Each structure stands twice: as structure tokens, then as C-alpha cells.
mmCIF file of C-alpha atoms and ligand atoms in Angstrom:
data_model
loop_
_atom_site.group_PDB
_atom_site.id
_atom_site.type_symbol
_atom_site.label_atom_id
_atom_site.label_comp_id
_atom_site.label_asym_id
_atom_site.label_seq_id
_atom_site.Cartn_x
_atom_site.Cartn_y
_atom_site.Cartn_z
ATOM 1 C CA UNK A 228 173.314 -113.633 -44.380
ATOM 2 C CA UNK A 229 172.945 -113.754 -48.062
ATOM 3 C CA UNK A 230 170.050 -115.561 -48.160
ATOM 4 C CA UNK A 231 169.430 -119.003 -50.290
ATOM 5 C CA UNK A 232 166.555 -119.493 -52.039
ATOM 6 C CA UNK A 233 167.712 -122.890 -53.259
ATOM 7 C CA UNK A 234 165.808 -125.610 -51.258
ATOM 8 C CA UNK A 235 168.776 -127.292 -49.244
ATOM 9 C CA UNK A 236 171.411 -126.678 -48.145
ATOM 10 C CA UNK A 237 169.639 -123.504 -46.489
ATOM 11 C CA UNK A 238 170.739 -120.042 -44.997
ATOM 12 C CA UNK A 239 172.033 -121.517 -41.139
ATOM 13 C CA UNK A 240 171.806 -118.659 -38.470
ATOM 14 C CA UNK A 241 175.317 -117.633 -36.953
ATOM 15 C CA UNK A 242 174.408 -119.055 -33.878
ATOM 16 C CA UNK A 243 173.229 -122.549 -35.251
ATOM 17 C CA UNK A 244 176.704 -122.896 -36.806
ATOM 18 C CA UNK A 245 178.975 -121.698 -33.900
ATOM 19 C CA UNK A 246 177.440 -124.187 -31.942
ATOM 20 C CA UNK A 247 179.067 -126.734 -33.707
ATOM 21 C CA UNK A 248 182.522 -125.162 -32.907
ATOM 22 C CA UNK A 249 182.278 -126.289 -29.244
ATOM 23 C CA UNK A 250 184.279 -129.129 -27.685
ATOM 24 C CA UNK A 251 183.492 -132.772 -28.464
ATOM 25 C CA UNK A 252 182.111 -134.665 -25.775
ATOM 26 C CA UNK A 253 181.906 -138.545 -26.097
ATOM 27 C CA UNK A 254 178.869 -140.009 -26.792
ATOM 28 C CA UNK A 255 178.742 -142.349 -24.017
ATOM 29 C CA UNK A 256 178.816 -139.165 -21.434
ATOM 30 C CA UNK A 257 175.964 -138.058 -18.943
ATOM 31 C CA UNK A 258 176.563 -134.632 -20.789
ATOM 32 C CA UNK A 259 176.100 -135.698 -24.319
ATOM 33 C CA UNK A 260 173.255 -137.616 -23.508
ATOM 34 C CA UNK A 261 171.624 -134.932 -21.628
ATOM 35 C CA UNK A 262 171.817 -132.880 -24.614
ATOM 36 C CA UNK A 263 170.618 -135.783 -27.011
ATOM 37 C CA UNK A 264 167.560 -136.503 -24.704
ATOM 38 C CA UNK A 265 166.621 -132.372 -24.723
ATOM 39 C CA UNK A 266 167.154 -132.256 -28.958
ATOM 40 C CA UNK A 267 164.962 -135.746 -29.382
ATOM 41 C CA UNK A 268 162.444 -134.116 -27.182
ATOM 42 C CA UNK A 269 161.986 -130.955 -29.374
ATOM 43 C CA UNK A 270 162.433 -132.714 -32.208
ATOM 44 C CA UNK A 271 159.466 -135.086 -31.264
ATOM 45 C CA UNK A 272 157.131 -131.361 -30.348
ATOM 46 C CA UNK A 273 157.692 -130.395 -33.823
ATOM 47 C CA UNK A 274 156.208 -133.414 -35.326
ATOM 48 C CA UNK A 275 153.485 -133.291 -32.871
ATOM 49 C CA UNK A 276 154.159 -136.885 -31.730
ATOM 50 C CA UNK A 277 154.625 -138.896 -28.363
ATOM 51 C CA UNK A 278 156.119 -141.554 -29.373
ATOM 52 C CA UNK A 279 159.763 -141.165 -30.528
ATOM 53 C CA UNK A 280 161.925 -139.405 -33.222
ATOM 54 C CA UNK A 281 165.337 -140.707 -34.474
ATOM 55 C CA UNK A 282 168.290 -138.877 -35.476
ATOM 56 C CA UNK A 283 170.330 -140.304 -38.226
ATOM 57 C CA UNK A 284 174.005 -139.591 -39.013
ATOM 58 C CA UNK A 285 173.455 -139.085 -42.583
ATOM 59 C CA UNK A 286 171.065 -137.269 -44.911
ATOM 60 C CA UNK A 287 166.914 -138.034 -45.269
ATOM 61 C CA UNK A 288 167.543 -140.633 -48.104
ATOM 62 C CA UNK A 289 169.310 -143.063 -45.780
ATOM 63 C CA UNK A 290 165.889 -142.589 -43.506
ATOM 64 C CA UNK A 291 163.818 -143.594 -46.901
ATOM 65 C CA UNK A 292 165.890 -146.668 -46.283
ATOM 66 C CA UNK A 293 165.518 -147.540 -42.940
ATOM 67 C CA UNK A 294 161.697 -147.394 -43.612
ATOM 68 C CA UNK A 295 162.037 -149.541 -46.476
ATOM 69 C CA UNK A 296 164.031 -151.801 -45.036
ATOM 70 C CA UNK A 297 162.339 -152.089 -41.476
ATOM 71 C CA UNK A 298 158.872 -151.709 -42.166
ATOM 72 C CA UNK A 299 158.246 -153.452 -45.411
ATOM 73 C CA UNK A 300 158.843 -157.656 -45.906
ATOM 74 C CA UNK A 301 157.378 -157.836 -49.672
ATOM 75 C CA UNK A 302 154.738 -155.358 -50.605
ATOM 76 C CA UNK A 303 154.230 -151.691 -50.750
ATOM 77 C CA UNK A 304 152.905 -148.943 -52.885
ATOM 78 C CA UNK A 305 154.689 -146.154 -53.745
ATOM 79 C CA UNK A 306 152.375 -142.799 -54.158
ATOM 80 C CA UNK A 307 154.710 -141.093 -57.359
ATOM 81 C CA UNK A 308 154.277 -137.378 -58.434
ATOM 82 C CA UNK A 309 158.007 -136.300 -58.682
ATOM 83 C CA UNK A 310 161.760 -137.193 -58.554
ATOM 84 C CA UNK A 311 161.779 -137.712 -54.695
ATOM 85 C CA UNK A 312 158.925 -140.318 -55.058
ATOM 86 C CA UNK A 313 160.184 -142.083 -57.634
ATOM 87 C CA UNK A 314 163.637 -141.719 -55.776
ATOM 88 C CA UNK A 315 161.734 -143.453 -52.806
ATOM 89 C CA UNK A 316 160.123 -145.941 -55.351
ATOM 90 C CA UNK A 317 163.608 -146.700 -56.348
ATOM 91 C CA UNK A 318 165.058 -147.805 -53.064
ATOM 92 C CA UNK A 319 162.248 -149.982 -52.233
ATOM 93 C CA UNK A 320 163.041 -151.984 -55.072
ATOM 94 C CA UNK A 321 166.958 -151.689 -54.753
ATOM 95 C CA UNK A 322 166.192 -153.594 -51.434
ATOM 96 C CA UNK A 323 164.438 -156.557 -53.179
ATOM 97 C CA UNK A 324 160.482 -155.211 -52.365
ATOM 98 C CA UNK A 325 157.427 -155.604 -54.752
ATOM 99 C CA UNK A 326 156.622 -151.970 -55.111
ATOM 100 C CA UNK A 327 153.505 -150.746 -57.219
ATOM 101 C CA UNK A 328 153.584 -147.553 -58.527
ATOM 102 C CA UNK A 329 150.489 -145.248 -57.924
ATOM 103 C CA UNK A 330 151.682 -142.751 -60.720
ATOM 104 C CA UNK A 331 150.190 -139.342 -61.408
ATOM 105 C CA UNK A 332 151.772 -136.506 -63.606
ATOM 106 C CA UNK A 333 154.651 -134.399 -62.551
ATOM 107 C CA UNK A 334 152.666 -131.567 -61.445
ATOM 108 C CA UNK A 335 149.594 -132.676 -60.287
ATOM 109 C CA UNK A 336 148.938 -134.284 -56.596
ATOM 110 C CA UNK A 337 148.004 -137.843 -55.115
ATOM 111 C CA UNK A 338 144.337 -137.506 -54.362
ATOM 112 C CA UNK A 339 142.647 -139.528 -51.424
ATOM 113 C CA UNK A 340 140.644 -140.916 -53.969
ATOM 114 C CA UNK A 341 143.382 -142.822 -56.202
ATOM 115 C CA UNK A 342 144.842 -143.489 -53.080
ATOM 116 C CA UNK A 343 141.137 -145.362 -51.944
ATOM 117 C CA UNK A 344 140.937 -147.198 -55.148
ATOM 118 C CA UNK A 345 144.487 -148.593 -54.922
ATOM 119 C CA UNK A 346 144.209 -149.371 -51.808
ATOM 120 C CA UNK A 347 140.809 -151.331 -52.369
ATOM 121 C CA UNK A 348 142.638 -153.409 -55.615
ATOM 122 C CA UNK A 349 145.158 -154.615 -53.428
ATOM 123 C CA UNK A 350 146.756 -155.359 -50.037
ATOM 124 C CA UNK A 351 149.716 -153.303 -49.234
ATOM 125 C CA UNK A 352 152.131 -153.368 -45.957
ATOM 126 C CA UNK A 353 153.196 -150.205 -46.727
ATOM 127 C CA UNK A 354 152.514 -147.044 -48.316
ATOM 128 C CA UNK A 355 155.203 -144.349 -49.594
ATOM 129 C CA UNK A 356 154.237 -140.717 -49.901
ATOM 130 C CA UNK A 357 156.488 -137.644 -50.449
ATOM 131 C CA UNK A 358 154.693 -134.850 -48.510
ATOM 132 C CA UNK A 359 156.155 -131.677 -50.663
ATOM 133 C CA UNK A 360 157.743 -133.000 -53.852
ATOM 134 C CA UNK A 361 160.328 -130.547 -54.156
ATOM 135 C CA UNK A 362 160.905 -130.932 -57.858
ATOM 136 C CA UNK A 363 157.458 -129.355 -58.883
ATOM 137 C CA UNK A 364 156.668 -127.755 -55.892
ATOM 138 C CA UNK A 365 153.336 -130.062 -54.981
ATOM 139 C CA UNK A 366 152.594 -130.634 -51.755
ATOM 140 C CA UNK A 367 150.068 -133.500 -51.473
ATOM 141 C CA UNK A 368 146.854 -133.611 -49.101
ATOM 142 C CA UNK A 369 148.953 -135.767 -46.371
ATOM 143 C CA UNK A 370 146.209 -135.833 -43.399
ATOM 144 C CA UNK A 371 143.633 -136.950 -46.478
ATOM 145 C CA UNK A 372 145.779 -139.649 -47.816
ATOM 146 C CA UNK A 373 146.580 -141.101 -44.228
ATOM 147 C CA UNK A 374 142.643 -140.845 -43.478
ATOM 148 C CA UNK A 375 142.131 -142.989 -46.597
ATOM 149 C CA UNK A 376 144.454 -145.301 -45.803
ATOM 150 C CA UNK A 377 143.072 -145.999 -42.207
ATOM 151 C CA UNK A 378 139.680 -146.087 -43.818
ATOM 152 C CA UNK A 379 140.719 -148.399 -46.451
ATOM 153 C CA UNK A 380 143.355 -150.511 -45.588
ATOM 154 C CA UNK A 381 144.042 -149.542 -41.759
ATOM 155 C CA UNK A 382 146.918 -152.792 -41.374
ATOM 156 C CA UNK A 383 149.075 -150.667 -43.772
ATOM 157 C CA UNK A 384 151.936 -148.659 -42.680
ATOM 158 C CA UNK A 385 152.250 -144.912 -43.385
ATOM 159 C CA UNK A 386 155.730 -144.080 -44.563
ATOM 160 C CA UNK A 387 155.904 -140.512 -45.155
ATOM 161 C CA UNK A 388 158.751 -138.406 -46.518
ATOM 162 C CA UNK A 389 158.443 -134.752 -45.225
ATOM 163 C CA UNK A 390 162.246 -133.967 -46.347
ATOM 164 C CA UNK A 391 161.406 -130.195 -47.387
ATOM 165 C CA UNK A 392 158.414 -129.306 -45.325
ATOM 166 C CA UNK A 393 158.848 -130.399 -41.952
ATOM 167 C CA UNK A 394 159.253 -127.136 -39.219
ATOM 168 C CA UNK A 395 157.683 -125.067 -42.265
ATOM 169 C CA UNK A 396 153.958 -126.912 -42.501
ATOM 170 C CA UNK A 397 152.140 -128.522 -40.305
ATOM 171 C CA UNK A 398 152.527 -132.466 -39.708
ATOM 172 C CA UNK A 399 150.736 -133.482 -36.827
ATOM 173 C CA UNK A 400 152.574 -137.032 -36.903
ATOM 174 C CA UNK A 401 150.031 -138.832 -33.952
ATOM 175 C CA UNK A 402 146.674 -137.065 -34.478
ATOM 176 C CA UNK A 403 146.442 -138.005 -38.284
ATOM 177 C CA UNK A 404 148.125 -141.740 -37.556
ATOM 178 C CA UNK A 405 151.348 -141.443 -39.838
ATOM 179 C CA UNK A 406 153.760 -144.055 -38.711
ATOM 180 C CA UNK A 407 157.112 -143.265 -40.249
ATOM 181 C CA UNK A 408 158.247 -139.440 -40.981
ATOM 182 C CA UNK A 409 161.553 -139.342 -42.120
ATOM 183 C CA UNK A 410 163.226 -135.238 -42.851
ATOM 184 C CA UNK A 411 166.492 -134.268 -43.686
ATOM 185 C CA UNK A 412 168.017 -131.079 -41.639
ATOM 186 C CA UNK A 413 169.448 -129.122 -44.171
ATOM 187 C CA UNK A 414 165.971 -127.649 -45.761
ATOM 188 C CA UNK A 415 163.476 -125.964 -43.259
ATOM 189 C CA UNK A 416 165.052 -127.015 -39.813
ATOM 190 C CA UNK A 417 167.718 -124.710 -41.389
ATOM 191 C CA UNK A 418 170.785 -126.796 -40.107
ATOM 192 C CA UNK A 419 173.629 -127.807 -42.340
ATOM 193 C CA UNK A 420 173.022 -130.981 -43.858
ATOM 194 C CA UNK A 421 174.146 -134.814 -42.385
ATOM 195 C CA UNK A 422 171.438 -134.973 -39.660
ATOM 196 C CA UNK A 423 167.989 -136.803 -40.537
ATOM 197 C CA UNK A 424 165.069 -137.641 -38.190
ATOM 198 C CA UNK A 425 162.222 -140.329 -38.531
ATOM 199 C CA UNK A 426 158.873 -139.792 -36.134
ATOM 200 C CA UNK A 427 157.935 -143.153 -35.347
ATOM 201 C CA UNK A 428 155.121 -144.829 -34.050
ATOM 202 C CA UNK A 429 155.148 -147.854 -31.743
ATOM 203 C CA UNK A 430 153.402 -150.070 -34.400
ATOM 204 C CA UNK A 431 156.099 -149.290 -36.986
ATOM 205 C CA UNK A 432 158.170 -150.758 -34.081
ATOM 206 C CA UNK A 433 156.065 -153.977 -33.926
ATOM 207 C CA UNK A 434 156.217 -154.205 -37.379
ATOM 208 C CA UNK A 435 159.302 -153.816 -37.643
ATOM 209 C CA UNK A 436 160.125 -156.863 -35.529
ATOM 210 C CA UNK A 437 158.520 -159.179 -37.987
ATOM 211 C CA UNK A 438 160.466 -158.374 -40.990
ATOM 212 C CA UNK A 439 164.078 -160.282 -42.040
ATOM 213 C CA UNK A 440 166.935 -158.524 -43.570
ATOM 214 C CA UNK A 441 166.553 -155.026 -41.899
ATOM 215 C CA UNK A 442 170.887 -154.771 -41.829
ATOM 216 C CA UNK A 443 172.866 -153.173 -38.921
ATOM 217 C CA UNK A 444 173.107 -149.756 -39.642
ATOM 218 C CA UNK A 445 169.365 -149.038 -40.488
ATOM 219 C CA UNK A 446 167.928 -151.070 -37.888
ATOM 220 C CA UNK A 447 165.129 -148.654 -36.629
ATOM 221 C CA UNK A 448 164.823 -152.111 -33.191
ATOM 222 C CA UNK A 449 168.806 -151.328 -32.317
ATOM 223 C CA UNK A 450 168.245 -147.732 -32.615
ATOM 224 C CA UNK A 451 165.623 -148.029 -30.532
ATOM 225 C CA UNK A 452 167.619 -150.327 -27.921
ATOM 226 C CA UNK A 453 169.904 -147.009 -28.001
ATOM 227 C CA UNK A 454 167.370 -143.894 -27.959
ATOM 228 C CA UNK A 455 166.008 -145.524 -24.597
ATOM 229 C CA UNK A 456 169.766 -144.784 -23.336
ATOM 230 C CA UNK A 457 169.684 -141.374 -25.069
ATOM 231 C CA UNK A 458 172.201 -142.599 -27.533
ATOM 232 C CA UNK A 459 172.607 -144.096 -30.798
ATOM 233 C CA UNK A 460 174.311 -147.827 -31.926
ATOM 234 C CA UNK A 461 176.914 -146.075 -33.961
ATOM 235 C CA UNK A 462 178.897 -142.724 -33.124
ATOM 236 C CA UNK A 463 176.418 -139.594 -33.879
ATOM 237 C CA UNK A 464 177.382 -136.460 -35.867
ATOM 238 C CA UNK A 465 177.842 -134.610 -32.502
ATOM 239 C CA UNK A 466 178.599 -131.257 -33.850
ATOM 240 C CA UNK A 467 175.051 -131.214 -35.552
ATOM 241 C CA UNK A 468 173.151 -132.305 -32.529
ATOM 242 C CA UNK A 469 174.719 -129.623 -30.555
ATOM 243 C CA UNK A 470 173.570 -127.318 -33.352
ATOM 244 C CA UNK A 471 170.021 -129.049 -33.289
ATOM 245 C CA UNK A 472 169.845 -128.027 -29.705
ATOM 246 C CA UNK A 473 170.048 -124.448 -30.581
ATOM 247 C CA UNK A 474 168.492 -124.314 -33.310
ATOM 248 C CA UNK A 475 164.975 -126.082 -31.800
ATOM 249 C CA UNK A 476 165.030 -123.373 -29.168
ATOM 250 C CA UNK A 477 164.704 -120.768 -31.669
ATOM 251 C CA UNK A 478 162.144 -122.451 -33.677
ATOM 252 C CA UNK A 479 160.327 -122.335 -30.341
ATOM 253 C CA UNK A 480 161.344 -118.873 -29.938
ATOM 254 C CA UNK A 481 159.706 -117.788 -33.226
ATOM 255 C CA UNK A 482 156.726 -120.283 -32.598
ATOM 256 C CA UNK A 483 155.997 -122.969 -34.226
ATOM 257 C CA UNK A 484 152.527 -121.707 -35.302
ATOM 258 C CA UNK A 485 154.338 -118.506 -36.373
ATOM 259 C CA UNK A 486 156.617 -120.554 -38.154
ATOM 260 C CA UNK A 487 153.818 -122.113 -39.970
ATOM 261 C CA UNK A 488 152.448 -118.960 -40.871
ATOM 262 C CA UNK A 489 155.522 -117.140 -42.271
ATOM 263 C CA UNK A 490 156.089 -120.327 -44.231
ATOM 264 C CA UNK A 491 152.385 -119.971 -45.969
ATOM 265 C CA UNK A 492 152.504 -116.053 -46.243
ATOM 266 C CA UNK A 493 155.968 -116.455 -48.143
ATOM 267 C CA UNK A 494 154.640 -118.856 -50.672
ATOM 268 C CA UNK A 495 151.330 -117.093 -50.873
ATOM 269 C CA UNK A 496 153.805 -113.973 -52.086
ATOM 270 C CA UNK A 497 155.686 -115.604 -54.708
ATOM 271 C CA UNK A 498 152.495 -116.691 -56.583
ATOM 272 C CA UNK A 499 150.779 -113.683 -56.332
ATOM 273 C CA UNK A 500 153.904 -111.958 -57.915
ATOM 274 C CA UNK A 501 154.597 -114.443 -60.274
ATOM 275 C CA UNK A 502 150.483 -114.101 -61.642
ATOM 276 C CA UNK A 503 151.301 -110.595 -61.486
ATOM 277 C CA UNK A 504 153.837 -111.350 -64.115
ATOM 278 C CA UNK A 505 152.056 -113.631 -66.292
ATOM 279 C CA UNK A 506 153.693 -116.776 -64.911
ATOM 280 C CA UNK A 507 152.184 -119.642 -63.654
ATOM 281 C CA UNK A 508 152.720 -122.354 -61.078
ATOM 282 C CA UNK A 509 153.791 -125.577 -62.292
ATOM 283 C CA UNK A 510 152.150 -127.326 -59.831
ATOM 284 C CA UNK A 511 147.864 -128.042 -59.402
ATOM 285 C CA UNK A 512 147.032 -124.300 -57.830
ATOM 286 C CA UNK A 513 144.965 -126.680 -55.213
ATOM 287 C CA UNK A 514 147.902 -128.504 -53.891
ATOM 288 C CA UNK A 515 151.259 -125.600 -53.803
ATOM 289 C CA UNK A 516 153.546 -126.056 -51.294
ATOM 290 C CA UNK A 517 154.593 -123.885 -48.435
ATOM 291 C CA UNK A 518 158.521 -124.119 -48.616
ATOM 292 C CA UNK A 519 159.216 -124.032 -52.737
ATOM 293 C CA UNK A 520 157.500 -122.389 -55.343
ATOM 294 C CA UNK A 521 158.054 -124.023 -59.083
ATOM 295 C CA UNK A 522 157.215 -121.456 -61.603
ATOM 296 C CA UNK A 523 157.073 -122.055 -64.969
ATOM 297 C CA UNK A 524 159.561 -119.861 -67.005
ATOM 298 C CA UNK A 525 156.980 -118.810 -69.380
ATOM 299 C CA UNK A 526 159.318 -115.485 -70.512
ATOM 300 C CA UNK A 527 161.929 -118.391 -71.759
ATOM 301 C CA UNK A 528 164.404 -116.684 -69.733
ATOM 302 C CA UNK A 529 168.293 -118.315 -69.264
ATOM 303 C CA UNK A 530 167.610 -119.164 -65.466
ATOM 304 C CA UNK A 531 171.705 -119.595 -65.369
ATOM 305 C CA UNK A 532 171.370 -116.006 -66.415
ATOM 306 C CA UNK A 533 169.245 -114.876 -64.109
ATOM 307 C CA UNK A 534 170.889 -116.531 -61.289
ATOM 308 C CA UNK A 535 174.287 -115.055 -62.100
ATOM 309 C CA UNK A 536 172.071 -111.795 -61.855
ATOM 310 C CA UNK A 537 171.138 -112.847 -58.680
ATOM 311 C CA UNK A 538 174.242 -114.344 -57.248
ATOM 312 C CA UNK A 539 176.165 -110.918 -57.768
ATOM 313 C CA UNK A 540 173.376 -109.457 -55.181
ATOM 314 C CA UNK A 541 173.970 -111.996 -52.801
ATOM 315 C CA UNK A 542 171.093 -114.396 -53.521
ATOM 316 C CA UNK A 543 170.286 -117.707 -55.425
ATOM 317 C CA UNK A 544 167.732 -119.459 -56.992
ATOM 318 C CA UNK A 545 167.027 -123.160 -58.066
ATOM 319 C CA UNK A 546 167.009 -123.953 -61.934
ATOM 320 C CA UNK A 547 163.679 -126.933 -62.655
ATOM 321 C CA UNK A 548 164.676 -130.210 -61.629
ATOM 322 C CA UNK A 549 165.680 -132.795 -63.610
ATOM 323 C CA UNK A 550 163.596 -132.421 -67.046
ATOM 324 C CA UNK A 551 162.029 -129.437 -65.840
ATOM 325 C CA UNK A 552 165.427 -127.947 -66.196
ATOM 326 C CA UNK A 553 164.635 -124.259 -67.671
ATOM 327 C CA UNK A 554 160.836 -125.231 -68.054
ATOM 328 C CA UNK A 555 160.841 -124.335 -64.709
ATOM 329 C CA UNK A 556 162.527 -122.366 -61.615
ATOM 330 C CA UNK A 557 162.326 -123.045 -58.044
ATOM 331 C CA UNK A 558 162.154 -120.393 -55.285
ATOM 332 C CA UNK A 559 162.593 -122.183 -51.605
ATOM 333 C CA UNK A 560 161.232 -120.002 -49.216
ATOM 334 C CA UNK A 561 161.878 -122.078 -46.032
ATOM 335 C CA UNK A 562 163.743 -122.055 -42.951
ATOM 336 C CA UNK A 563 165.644 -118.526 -42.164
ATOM 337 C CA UNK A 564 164.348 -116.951 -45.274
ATOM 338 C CA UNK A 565 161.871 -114.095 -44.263
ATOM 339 C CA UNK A 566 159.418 -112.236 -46.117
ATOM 340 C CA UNK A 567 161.726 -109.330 -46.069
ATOM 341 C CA UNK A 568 164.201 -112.129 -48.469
ATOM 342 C CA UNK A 569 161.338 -112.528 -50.716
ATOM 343 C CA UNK A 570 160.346 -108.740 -51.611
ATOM 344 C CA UNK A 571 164.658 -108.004 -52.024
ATOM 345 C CA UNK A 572 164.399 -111.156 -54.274
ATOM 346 C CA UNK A 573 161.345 -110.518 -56.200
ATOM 347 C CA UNK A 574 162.796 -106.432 -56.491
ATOM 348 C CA UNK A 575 166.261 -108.124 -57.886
ATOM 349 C CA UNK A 576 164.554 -110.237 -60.297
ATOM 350 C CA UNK A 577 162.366 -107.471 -61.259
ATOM 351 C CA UNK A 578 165.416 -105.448 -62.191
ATOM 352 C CA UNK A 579 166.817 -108.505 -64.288
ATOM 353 C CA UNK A 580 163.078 -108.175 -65.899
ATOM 354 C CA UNK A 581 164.306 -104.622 -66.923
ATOM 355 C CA UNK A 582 167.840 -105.307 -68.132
HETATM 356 N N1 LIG B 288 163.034 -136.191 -50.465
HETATM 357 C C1 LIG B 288 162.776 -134.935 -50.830
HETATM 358 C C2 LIG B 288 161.356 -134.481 -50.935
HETATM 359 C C3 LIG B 288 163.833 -134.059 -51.104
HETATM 360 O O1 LIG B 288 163.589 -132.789 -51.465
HETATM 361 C C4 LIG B 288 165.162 -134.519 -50.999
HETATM 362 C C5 LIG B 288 166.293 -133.635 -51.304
HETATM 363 O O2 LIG B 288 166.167 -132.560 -51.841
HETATM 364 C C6 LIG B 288 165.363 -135.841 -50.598
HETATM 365 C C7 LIG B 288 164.298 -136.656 -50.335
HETATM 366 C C8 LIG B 288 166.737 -136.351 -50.392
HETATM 367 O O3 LIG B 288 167.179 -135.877 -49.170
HETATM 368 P P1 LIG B 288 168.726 -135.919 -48.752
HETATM 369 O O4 LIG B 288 169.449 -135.144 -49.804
HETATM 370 O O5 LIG B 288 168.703 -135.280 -47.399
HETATM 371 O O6 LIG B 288 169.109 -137.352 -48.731
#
């Protein structure tokens, strides 16, 4: 594998992608569901839940809309500290909601306590909150925030978007009372992408049944009607559920505690080295994430450069995002990636250092 330190599409494991190579089975067979039933049910460990996870034939954004769309009728406030935020800000009002924006700098992250005083200003159905804001590398205090909002304002929903941290930090989806999870499977599950999933709680479900509008194809009550049956309303991406299968059993294989762990130790290396080097994070030192470090690029260095460097060894990096283009650069440590990856990386950009 030459490994990619770009955060999605990841590094899949030769296994995960042969598995897609097998035969096509219809998705109204015993067999097919028998597999769908096994994947939801390993899907649904990993997010620590009970209740139910859905798996969408497209990527996590179409899941940002099914939560908008199901689970909101007017109001909601959208927690923004990043492009993915703002991206989820976005498609609430696309669909016709009254979003508020609770707005903090790129950089820094939500606090319970701005969280608590919106909250207290006004009544919200729903709240928005990107978990790990992959454009600065911020990973908010999600089991804080969701323990304000059932202090606060316990009616409101919890929509959370855990795109690039689910399987690589913890989200315990039913012990902190988050009601709509939504992750894509192309950054830590370390599948290709087109496969999303959405933990979701039975009151989402209730909710869900009071709001107009909620279209076919996003209806989270007809993809219910079909995940009782082990099936879906429209035709699943097959090929990627067969490669879900796999790849579940050797997250479980690893551990998902493990898995939790190497996740942490990784980022835990890249800072060090980058302090080491007299760089900083761009993100609040209090709040980094697990799966991508954001460094700034305080030696001004041509990060199209230095990935060219990079590429010609067999690895890649992620310029900033957006604005932060060249301010910053991001190194995804997630999924396959192992700490092994991170010292050849961090030796390979050490030797760009010296060129
Ligand atoms: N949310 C976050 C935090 C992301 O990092 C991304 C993609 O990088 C998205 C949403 C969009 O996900 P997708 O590309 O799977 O639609």
C-alpha cells in the first residue's frame, strides 16, 4: 500500500476491495439480506448504539440531508467552526429551514458554554454539529455539547456529523443521547467512498413523522419500513456492503478500543514532531483531532512542492482547505494508516526539510 495521508478517499486493504469483485446477488435475496442484517449490526457496535444505523447509497453529505430534511420542520441551529459546518449550515437552508448560525473562528471549537447560552436565547428543533471539522483539524467536545443540550433544551434533536472520525474516536451514539450520526465510508472505516451510515435513535424516528416535505429518496420512515426487512427502498451499492462486511470484521479484529488508541497515538505523533519543528497546530491545542492534523506552514513552504516530494515516495499529503490553502497542511492519520506510515512520512518530509 502506498499509504494516503489525505483525509478521504483512504488507503483500502486488499481484502476490503476484492470483496467487491464477487458476484452480484439481488437485493431482494435471503443471501443479500443476510449479509445486510450482519454489516448493519456491526455497523450499529461501532457507534455504540441499539437502536439502528442506515446505510446510504451515496456519500455522508446526502446523510446531512436526510437529517435536515427528516428531522427539522422550521428551526435549527447550526454549531459553525469550519467548511463542513457551514457546508451543513448550507443545506439546511437550501431545503427552506430557519437556520441560526452559532459561529466561532476557523480554528477554535464550539464550547458547551456558547452552546448553553444559545440554546437558552432560543428554541431550536434541531441542532447541527460537525464532530472533527476536517478543514482545521478541530474536533469539538461532542459528549459536552450533547450534555448541554439535554440540560438546556432536552426537546431538541442532536444531529451530529462524524464524517472523518467515526471507527477512529470514540462516539458512544446511546450513552451520551445523540440522535442522528451521519459518516461517510471513505475516511476512517477505510472503504472506498459511495457508502454513508446515520445512527439513529427512535425519537429522531418520531420526529421524523411529524415533519412535511421529507422527499422519497431521503426518507429516513421508508428506510426504516425497509431496514426492518434487511433491505433498503431503492437498490443498494452492493459491492460496498459486501466490502463493509469485511472490512467491520477486521475493525473487530484490531479492536475497536485498539483502534481508538492507534488513532490518538498517531495524532499525538504528528504534533509532537511538528513542535519539534517549530510548527504549530492550527487548531485550539485543547480540542485536536484524532484522524487529521492541520499544521500551520510556518516555514512558507510550496505544499504542491512538498507533496510532489512526497508523491515520488509513494505518499500524499492534504494542502489547507479552502482559504487555508498553503496557510496550512493536513496530515490524515486515519483508517489503515499505522504509526509505522507516520515515522516513513515524517522521515520523507524531513528529507524535503534538507533539500
Ligand atoms: N463532513 C465532513 C466533516 C467532511 O470531512 C466531509 C468530507 O470531507 C463531508 C462532510 C462530506 O462528505 P462526503 O464527501 O462523503 O459527502
Amino acid at each position: 500500500m502506498s499509504p494516503l495521508f489525505v483525509p478521504g478517499p483512504v488507503d483500502v486493504a486488499p481484502e476490503v476491495l476484492a470483496a467487491q469483485a464477487k458476484p452480484m446477488l439481488p437485493h431482494r435475496s435471503k443471501e443479500f439480506e443476510t449479509i445486510f442484517h450482519r454489516a448493519e449490526g456491526k455497523v450499529r457496535k461501532l457507534f455504540f448504539t441499539e437502536s439502528r444505523v442506515f446505510l446510504g447509497t451515496h456519500s455522508g453529505t446526502g446523510m446531512q440531508e436526510t437529517g435536515i430534511r427528516c428531522l427539522v420542520q422550521e428551526s435549527v441551529l447550526s454549531c459553525i467552526n469550519g467548511a463542513f459546518s457551514q457546508r451543513f449550515y448550507d443545506v439546511a437552508t437550501l431545503n427552506g429551514k430557519q437556520a441560526d448560525k452559532l459561529e466561532v473562528t476557523w480554528g477554535q471549537a464550539i464550547t458547551p458554554d456558547l452552546l448553553a447560552d444559545a440554546l437558552k436565547k432560543k428554541k431550536y428543533e434541531a441542532v447541527t454539529i460537525v464532530h472533527n471539522e476536517t478543514s482545521t483539524g478541530v474536533m469539538n467536545p461532542l459528549k459536552e455539547l450533547a450534555a448541554v443540550v439535554h440540560e438546556v433544551s432536552p426537546e431538541t434533536l442532536i444531529l451530529v456529523d462524524a464524517v472523518s472520525s467515526f471507527s477512529g474516536a470514540r462516539i458512544e451514539v446511546d450513552a451520551w443521547g445523540l440522535d442522528f450520526v451521519l459518516s461517510s465510508s471513505q475516511k476512517a472505516m477505510a472503504l472506498p467512498p459511495g457508502l454513508s451510515f446515520a445512527a439513529t435513535a427512535d425519537r429522531a424516528l418520531e420526529k421524523a413523522e411529524k415533519v412535511d416535505n421529507r422527499g422519497w429518496y431521503f426518507d429516513l420512515l421508508r428506510l426504516e419500513k425497509h431496514r426492518i426487512k434487511n433491505s433498503t427502498p431503492m437498490t443498494p451499492v452492493v459491492p460496498l456492503i459486501y466490502a463493509l462486511d469485511v472490512q467491520t470484521d477486521r475493525i473487530f479484529e484490531e479492536g475497536i478500543e485498539k483502534r481508538f488508541e492507534r488513532h490518538a497515538a498517531m495524532a499525538k505523533r504528528m504534533m509532537e514532531w511538528a513542535g519539534e519543528q517549530g510548527m504549530k497546530p492550527f487548531a485550539d491545542e485543547n480540542h485536536l483531532s484524532m484522524t487529521v492534523s492541520a499544521i500551520e506552514n510556518s516555514h512558507g513552504w510550496d505544499i504542491g512542492e512538498l507533496n510532489n516530494f512526497l508523491i515520488q515516495r509513494g505518499m500524499r499529503i492534504a494542502n489547507g482547505y479552502g482559504v487555508l490553502k498553503g496557510k496550512t497542511y493536513r496530515i490524515a492519520h486515519m483508517g489503515e494508516i499505522q504509526m509505522e506510515d507516520i515515522e516513513n512520512l515524517i522521515s520523507a518530509i524531513e528529507e524535503f526539510m534538507g533539500s
